[in-house]
Coordinates of C-alpha atoms in Angstrom, one line a residue:
V1 CA -72.6 -105.8 83.3
R2 CA -72.8 -106.8 87.3
L3 CA -70.7 -104.7 88.2
I4 CA -72.3 -101.9 86.7
E5 CA -75.5 -102.8 87.9
A6 CA -74.2 -103.5 91.6
Y7 CA -72.7 -99.7 90.9
I8 CA -76.0 -98.1 89.8
D9 CA -77.6 -100.1 93.0
D10 CA -75.0 -98.5 95.2
K11 CA -75.4 -95.2 93.7
L12 CA -79.2 -95.1 94.2
R13 CA -79.0 -96.4 97.6
E14 CA -76.5 -93.2 98.5
G15 CA -79.4 -91.0 97.0
L16 CA -78.0 -90.0 94.3
N17 CA -80.0 -88.6 91.4
T18 CA -80.8 -90.7 88.2
N19 CA -79.6 -87.9 86.0
T20 CA -76.4 -87.6 87.8
I21 CA -76.0 -91.9 87.5
N22 CA -76.9 -91.3 84.0
W23 CA -74.1 -88.9 83.1
R24 CA -71.4 -91.0 84.9
L25 CA -73.2 -94.0 82.6
Y26 CA -72.6 -91.8 79.5
L27 CA -68.9 -90.9 80.3
L28 CA -67.8 -94.8 81.1
R29 CA -69.7 -95.7 77.8
A30 CA -67.7 -92.8 75.7
F31 CA -64.4 -93.8 77.3
C32 CA -64.9 -97.5 76.8
Q33 CA -65.9 -96.7 73.0
F34 CA -62.5 -94.7 73.0
A35 CA -60.6 -97.5 74.6
M36 CA -61.9 -99.7 71.4
D37 CA -61.1 -97.0 68.9
E38 CA -57.6 -96.9 70.2
G39 CA -57.5 -101.3 69.8
Y40 CA -57.7 -101.6 73.4
P41 CA -60.0 -104.8 74.6
V42 CA -63.2 -103.6 75.7
P43 CA -66.4 -105.8 75.9
H44 CA -68.6 -104.7 73.6
I45 CA -71.6 -105.0 76.0
L46 CA -70.2 -101.9 77.4
T47 CA -70.5 -99.5 74.7
R48 CA -73.9 -100.7 74.3
M49 CA -75.2 -100.3 77.8
K50 CA -78.5 -98.9 78.8
V51 CA -79.2 -95.8 81.2
L52 CA -81.7 -95.4 83.9
D53 CA -85.4 -94.2 83.2
V54 CA -85.7 -90.8 84.0
P55 CA -89.1 -89.4 85.5
R56 CA -90.6 -86.6 83.4
R57 CA -91.1 -83.8 85.7
L58 CA -93.8 -81.7 85.9
P59 CA -93.4 -77.8 85.3
R60 CA -93.5 -75.4 88.0
P61 CA -95.3 -72.6 87.9
L62 CA -93.8 -69.2 88.3
S63 CA -94.3 -67.4 91.8
D64 CA -96.7 -64.3 91.5
E65 CA -93.5 -62.4 92.3
Q66 CA -91.8 -63.8 89.8
I67 CA -94.9 -63.3 86.9
L68 CA -95.1 -59.8 88.2
R69 CA -91.9 -59.1 87.8
F70 CA -91.7 -60.7 84.3
E71 CA -94.6 -58.6 83.3
G72 CA -93.2 -55.4 84.9
C73 CA -89.9 -56.2 82.8
I74 CA -91.8 -56.5 79.5
K75 CA -94.0 -53.2 80.0
E76 CA -90.8 -51.4 81.1
A77 CA -89.2 -52.6 77.7
I78 CA -92.4 -51.1 76.0
A79 CA -92.1 -47.9 77.7
Q80 CA -88.4 -47.3 77.4
A81 CA -87.9 -48.8 73.8
K82 CA -85.6 -46.3 71.6
A83 CA -86.3 -48.1 68.1
E84 CA -90.0 -49.0 67.0
R85 CA -89.1 -52.4 66.1
N86 CA -87.9 -53.4 69.9
R87 CA -91.2 -51.3 70.9
K88 CA -93.1 -53.5 68.7
V89 CA -91.4 -56.8 69.8
A90 CA -92.0 -56.1 73.5
I91 CA -95.9 -55.4 72.9
R92 CA -95.8 -58.6 71.0
D93 CA -94.2 -60.5 73.8
L94 CA -96.6 -59.2 76.4
A95 CA -99.7 -60.2 74.4
C96 CA -97.8 -63.8 74.4
V97 CA -97.4 -63.9 78.3
Y98 CA -100.8 -62.5 78.6
L99 CA -102.3 -65.6 76.6
M100 CA -100.3 -68.0 78.6
W101 CA -100.8 -66.5 81.7
H102 CA -104.3 -65.4 81.8
C103 CA -106.0 -67.8 79.7
G104 CA -103.9 -71.2 80.1
M105 CA -102.9 -71.4 76.6
R106 CA -99.7 -73.4 75.8
I107 CA -97.0 -72.1 73.7
S108 CA -97.6 -74.2 70.5
E109 CA -101.0 -73.0 70.7
V110 CA -100.2 -69.1 70.8
L111 CA -97.7 -69.8 67.8
D112 CA -100.3 -71.6 65.8
L113 CA -102.8 -68.8 66.7
R114 CA -104.1 -67.5 63.5
V115 CA -105.6 -63.9 62.2
Q116 CA -108.9 -65.6 61.4
D117 CA -109.0 -67.4 65.1
V118 CA -109.4 -64.1 66.9
D119 CA -112.7 -62.4 68.0
L120 CA -111.6 -59.7 70.3
S121 CA -114.8 -58.2 70.5
G122 CA -116.5 -61.2 72.0
R123 CA -113.3 -61.7 73.9
K124 CA -112.7 -65.2 72.7
L125 CA -110.0 -67.3 70.6
F126 CA -110.7 -70.5 68.3
I127 CA -107.8 -73.0 69.1
E128 CA -107.6 -75.9 66.8
C129 CA -106.2 -78.8 67.3
G130 CA -104.9 -78.0 70.8
K131 CA -104.4 -80.7 73.7
E132 CA -105.2 -84.3 72.4
S133 CA -105.9 -82.9 69.1
K134 CA -109.0 -81.4 70.2
D135 CA -110.8 -77.8 68.8
R136 CA -111.5 -75.4 72.1
V137 CA -112.9 -72.0 72.4
I138 CA -110.9 -69.7 74.8
Y139 CA -112.1 -66.7 76.8
I140 CA -109.6 -64.1 77.1
S141 CA -109.3 -61.3 79.8
E142 CA -109.6 -57.9 79.0
T143 CA -106.0 -57.4 79.7
A144 CA -105.5 -60.1 77.4
A145 CA -107.9 -58.8 74.9
A146 CA -106.4 -55.3 74.7
A147 CA -102.5 -56.5 74.8
L148 CA -103.2 -58.7 71.7
G149 CA -105.6 -56.1 70.1
E150 CA -102.8 -53.8 70.7
H151 CA -100.2 -56.2 68.9
L152 CA -102.5 -56.9 66.1
A153 CA -102.5 -53.3 65.2
N154 CA -98.7 -53.0 65.6
R155 CA -97.4 -56.2 63.7
E156 CA -95.1 -56.1 61.2
H157 CA -96.2 -59.1 58.7
L158 CA -99.8 -58.0 58.1
D159 CA -99.9 -60.6 55.1
S160 CA -99.4 -63.5 57.3
P161 CA -102.0 -65.9 58.3
Y162 CA -100.6 -65.8 62.1
V163 CA -100.8 -64.0 64.7
F164 CA -97.8 -64.2 66.2
T165 CA -94.8 -63.4 63.5
G166 CA -91.1 -63.3 63.4
R167 CA -88.2 -63.0 60.6
D168 CA -88.3 -67.2 59.9
G169 CA -92.3 -67.4 59.8
R170 CA -94.3 -67.7 62.9

């Protein structure tokens, strides 16, 4: 165990990423388990060694150029759709992107959005149990409202209480 700790310390001093070190530890642990399964004497502690804690990375936002290219691709998909189903999917995608990009909604909030919580004329949405399980009202841009209105007019599952639906529900 001290040898493994020394190895970890050495690799950290070298500047190796914690994910890389963990991957090597996973491989060592798997090899030790294999050796044990084959009947070789391996200290049991080697199959239960702990890996390093990996700090959670904050999401990196897309650059303005990336988001504009992304928006352009979806608009192009709407314009060039050969099948009506593909056009409807692209319209849905554009509405989702605008809600996240213009309004700061999380993907879970977009997926949980219900038709009854949409007020297009007032350009606002009621978000139930958003971040920290709090309800809130989101005011949406004209662009997002127009895209959302077009999606609502073209959506396939009119009987669903959710704004964004797919083959398997929301």
